[in-house]
Amino acid sequence: MSQTATPRQGRRAAGILPGVATPEGEGIIVHRPFPSYAAREIDPFLLLDRLGPIDIAPGGGGGVPPHPHAGFEVVSYLLQGGLEHRDSAGHHGRLAPGDVQWMTAGAGIIHSEMPTDDLRLRGGTLEAVQLWINLPARDKQLPPRYGDIVAAALPTATSPDGLASVRVIAGEALGARASLPLRTPITYLHWTLSPGAVVHQPLPEGTVALAYVLAGEAHAGSDALPATRDQLVTFEGDRGPVTLRVPADGARTEVLLLAGPPTGEPVARSGPFVMNTMAEIRQVIEKYRAGGLGVIRTTG
Ligand code: MN
């Protein structure tokens, strides 16, 4: 039988959700640990996707053409290729590898997420991670917002033994700190771990924690649950650090470590719309059908 975890050991791993390959948009495959049959949402998180990696042939197409969202916030993190965002609130952004984009869908927005013209012309690999974070009821009618952050603006840090390095997208790790202008104060860390690395990552109290393996194999939690590429580790409890380890005979490993405080509110969802009640879902679908979420203008 296991002993009671000490604070140093931190949160126990609760289980693994596999990233299920799922078609999305036009010619896109995402790996999606949730929502799935196993977990609809992990409050405050509504969805996690690894888009691709997909190879785009020179002159090829694919992407996610205009579609609506309402009731939550989105963070996209580009790993490879180039991604272009346009939305019905007039925002336009182009992401290069390592760049981060955030969007408050709020009361409703239409956007497109397409490979950049350059990527389509020359061909190449597209890979990104997208996270949806719920908005509490009081914020679901906020006007849409959008912004992006270039890779060079994200702080990085390396452990004293040189075996673990981190890019901080939101939160604090190894003394490096960043934040996203979201309504929910999330932690979003991209760890790169060499064989033998051990990370004890403190997290704010009252947060749900998740670890998604992008490459290699990590042993996660105080019980050292092994997780490989495209597996999401969930953790017990809402306090204490999370431990990530790579065995000395392991491989170079990349893990996204996420945390955030739950809304504790009922979730009603239908595809790209996430509200508190089905009546609110019907309202936003009606608004969308009536053209109330606007249109994307591509001039300028
Ligand atoms: Mn979208």
XYZ file of C-alpha atoms and ligand atoms in Angstrom:
301
model
C 0.000 0.000 0.000
C 1.196 3.513 -0.716
C 2.063 5.907 2.058
C 0.376 9.259 2.489
C 2.033 11.714 0.135
C 4.233 14.326 1.771
C 4.049 17.908 0.494
C 7.400 17.319 -1.224
C 5.960 14.395 -3.189
C 2.913 16.426 -4.156
C -0.138 15.352 -6.126
C -0.747 11.751 -7.106
C -1.522 10.966 -10.741
C -5.200 10.020 -11.050
C -5.158 8.493 -14.534
C -4.366 8.871 -18.213
C -6.564 10.085 -21.051
C -5.234 9.118 -24.500
C -5.166 11.817 -27.199
C -7.689 10.311 -29.613
C -7.027 11.082 -33.299
C -10.049 13.090 -34.469
C -10.739 14.801 -37.832
C -11.225 18.577 -37.586
C -11.747 21.343 -40.151
C -10.511 20.456 -43.651
C -7.773 17.834 -43.821
C -6.713 18.350 -40.211
C -6.202 15.617 -37.615
C -6.112 16.545 -33.954
C -5.144 14.386 -30.984
C -7.823 15.113 -28.380
C -7.659 13.709 -24.834
C -10.871 15.569 -23.992
C -13.727 16.086 -24.563
C -14.106 12.371 -25.129
C -16.229 9.490 -23.932
C -13.901 9.306 -20.918
C -14.030 12.983 -19.897
C -16.326 15.738 -21.160
C -14.460 18.581 -19.482
C -11.900 18.990 -16.688
C -13.160 22.198 -15.068
C -12.028 24.905 -15.925
C -10.594 23.260 -19.063
C -13.039 22.360 -21.844
C -10.825 20.941 -24.597
C -7.212 20.093 -25.364
C -6.056 19.406 -28.921
C -2.704 18.684 -30.459
C -3.263 19.735 -34.072
C -1.134 17.541 -36.315
C 1.707 17.314 -36.892
C 0.434 17.247 -40.472
C 2.496 17.539 -43.634
C 1.204 20.074 -46.129
C 2.370 19.511 -49.708
C 3.524 22.555 -51.717
C 0.340 24.180 -53.057
C -1.731 22.091 -50.642
C -4.691 23.203 -48.599
C -6.304 22.310 -45.300
C -7.049 24.299 -42.189
C -10.031 25.285 -40.123
C -12.206 27.698 -42.173
C -14.587 30.222 -40.537
C -16.510 28.823 -37.555
C -18.080 30.315 -34.417
C -17.194 30.173 -30.717
C -18.884 31.597 -27.595
C -18.674 31.356 -23.829
C -14.984 30.537 -23.249
C -11.357 31.503 -23.949
C -8.829 29.857 -26.282
C -5.039 29.612 -26.145
C -3.187 28.333 -29.227
C 0.533 27.517 -29.125
C 2.275 26.950 -32.450
C 4.955 24.244 -32.461
C 5.739 23.980 -36.200
C 4.739 25.778 -39.409
C 2.662 28.944 -39.610
C -0.933 29.683 -38.631
C -3.068 32.653 -39.627
C -6.012 33.889 -37.557
C -8.805 36.183 -38.742
C -11.981 36.962 -36.853
C -15.292 38.783 -37.059
C -14.136 41.346 -34.486
C -11.498 42.516 -37.001
C -8.460 40.834 -35.464
C -5.734 39.354 -37.620
C -2.653 37.472 -36.479
C 0.083 35.280 -37.927
C 1.833 32.780 -35.691
C 5.384 31.502 -36.151
C 6.759 28.514 -34.213
C 6.789 29.195 -30.464
C 4.238 32.029 -30.709
C 1.105 32.028 -28.568
C -2.326 33.380 -29.405
C -5.156 33.998 -26.931
C -8.781 34.797 -27.627
C -11.789 35.577 -25.477
C -14.755 34.285 -27.485
C -17.118 35.707 -24.826
C -20.477 36.729 -26.294
C -19.525 35.187 -29.633
C -17.067 35.423 -32.498
C -16.378 33.812 -35.867
C -12.776 33.023 -36.725
C -10.649 31.054 -39.166
C -7.446 29.183 -38.340
C -5.528 28.460 -41.540
C -1.980 27.586 -42.537
C -0.147 30.760 -43.619
C 0.148 31.444 -47.370
C 3.885 30.824 -47.092
C 3.358 27.362 -45.544
C 0.773 26.478 -48.189
C 2.970 27.632 -51.074
C 6.223 26.022 -49.927
C 4.717 23.080 -48.051
C 5.856 21.957 -44.612
C 4.701 20.658 -41.272
C 1.943 22.222 -39.178
C 1.674 21.444 -35.481
C -0.061 23.373 -32.718
C -1.705 22.869 -29.346
C -5.057 24.418 -28.522
C -6.605 24.747 -25.073
C -10.130 25.947 -24.254
C -10.710 27.521 -20.829
C -14.235 28.085 -19.572
C -15.534 31.529 -18.672
C -17.615 31.897 -15.505
C -21.270 32.898 -16.016
C -20.506 36.553 -15.200
C -17.993 36.757 -18.091
C -19.788 34.804 -20.820
C -21.161 37.957 -22.455
C -17.846 39.825 -22.608
C -17.024 41.364 -25.996
C -14.535 39.224 -27.963
C -10.813 39.957 -27.496
C -7.705 38.663 -29.264
C -3.953 38.961 -28.906
C -0.749 37.164 -29.724
C 2.660 36.919 -28.085
C 5.860 36.269 -30.047
C 8.068 33.402 -28.935
C 10.963 35.710 -28.002
C 8.737 37.439 -25.414
C 8.134 34.217 -23.453
C 10.551 33.763 -20.535
C 12.624 30.589 -20.282
C 14.651 29.040 -17.470
C 16.881 26.021 -16.904
C 17.325 23.948 -13.738
C 20.694 24.174 -11.884
C 21.621 20.642 -13.057
C 20.847 21.626 -16.664
C 18.490 18.666 -17.165
C 15.178 20.556 -17.225
C 14.275 23.688 -19.128
C 10.956 25.486 -19.298
C 9.178 28.022 -21.494
C 6.674 29.901 -19.392
C 3.513 30.769 -21.289
C 1.605 31.506 -18.071
C 2.483 31.063 -14.418
C 5.876 30.721 -12.753
C 8.609 28.093 -12.996
C 12.291 28.161 -11.943
C 11.879 31.860 -11.163
C 10.604 32.787 -14.646
C 7.150 34.316 -14.759
C 4.568 35.197 -17.426
C 0.840 35.706 -17.671
C -1.859 35.670 -20.315
C -4.596 38.330 -20.216
C -7.283 35.711 -19.683
C -10.142 35.942 -17.178
C -8.903 32.695 -15.574
C -5.365 32.774 -14.121
C -3.997 29.567 -15.634
C -0.557 27.993 -15.450
C 0.829 26.889 -18.852
C 4.401 25.553 -18.899
C 6.330 23.822 -21.700
C 8.991 21.590 -20.121
C 11.858 19.987 -22.019
C 13.409 17.210 -19.921
C 16.640 15.279 -20.456
C 17.140 11.758 -19.104
C 17.482 11.948 -15.306
C 15.518 15.193 -14.978
C 13.279 15.713 -11.942
C 10.851 18.644 -11.690
C 8.829 19.534 -8.583
C 6.550 22.228 -9.936
C 4.658 24.277 -7.326
C 1.128 25.199 -8.380
C -1.393 27.620 -6.868
C -3.756 26.080 -4.305
C -7.262 25.323 -5.511
C -6.180 24.401 -9.048
C -6.788 21.379 -11.245
C -3.555 20.131 -12.856
C -2.941 18.328 -16.179
C 0.247 17.105 -17.888
C 0.264 16.399 -21.635
C 3.235 14.549 -23.118
C 4.326 15.969 -26.491
C 7.354 13.685 -26.889
C 9.235 10.998 -24.986
C 8.011 9.518 -21.717
C 7.500 11.188 -18.335
C 6.766 9.667 -14.947
C 4.128 11.951 -13.473
C 2.902 12.573 -9.941
C 4.049 11.272 -6.549
C 3.212 7.758 -7.790
C 5.401 8.192 -10.940
C 2.746 7.134 -13.456
C 4.430 6.619 -16.852
C 2.903 8.601 -19.731
C 4.007 8.743 -23.353
C 3.368 10.914 -26.406
C -0.212 12.194 -26.730
C -1.211 10.967 -23.280
C -2.740 13.378 -20.755
C -2.138 12.760 -17.056
C -4.808 13.939 -14.595
C -3.975 14.453 -10.905
C -5.768 13.921 -7.621
C -6.629 16.869 -5.409
C -6.290 20.597 -5.921
C -3.178 21.473 -3.911
C 0.517 20.716 -3.788
C 3.220 20.519 -6.443
C 3.321 18.185 -9.420
C 6.392 16.019 -9.971
C 7.673 15.084 -13.439
C 10.610 12.716 -13.865
C 12.433 11.146 -16.776
C 14.375 7.956 -15.960
C 18.148 8.086 -16.425
C 17.796 5.607 -19.318
C 14.827 7.507 -20.792
C 14.522 9.783 -23.818
C 14.359 13.546 -24.284
C 10.835 14.399 -23.178
C 8.516 17.358 -23.674
C 5.533 17.965 -21.419
C 2.925 20.708 -21.222
C 1.944 21.287 -17.596
C -1.385 23.069 -17.151
C -3.307 24.205 -14.095
C -6.279 26.420 -13.349
C -9.003 27.066 -10.781
C -12.354 25.383 -11.535
C -15.422 27.556 -12.151
C -17.591 25.129 -10.181
C -20.485 26.029 -12.502
C -22.742 23.823 -14.641
C -21.490 23.363 -18.215
C -23.877 23.193 -21.161
C -22.089 22.698 -24.468
C -22.906 22.191 -28.092
C -19.881 21.992 -30.387
C -18.207 25.411 -30.393
C -20.602 26.985 -27.849
C -20.200 26.548 -24.082
C -22.742 28.151 -21.745
C -24.276 27.294 -18.350
C -27.716 26.118 -19.535
C -29.174 24.584 -22.717
C -31.524 27.597 -22.956
C -28.436 29.829 -23.275
C -27.018 27.445 -25.894
C -30.222 27.781 -27.938
C -29.985 31.593 -27.633
C -26.422 31.777 -28.923
C -27.148 29.347 -31.791
C -30.109 31.573 -32.773
C -27.862 34.646 -32.602
C -25.269 32.896 -34.795
C -27.876 31.790 -37.361
C -29.251 35.341 -37.492
C -25.771 36.694 -38.333
C -25.290 38.203 -34.874
C -21.686 37.020 -34.578
C -20.655 39.110 -37.572
C -18.495 38.178 -40.546
C -14.762 37.995 -41.246
C -13.549 40.811 -43.493
C -10.307 39.889 -45.230
C -9.507 43.320 -46.703
C -6.647 45.315 -45.251
Mn -11.636 27.737 -33.477
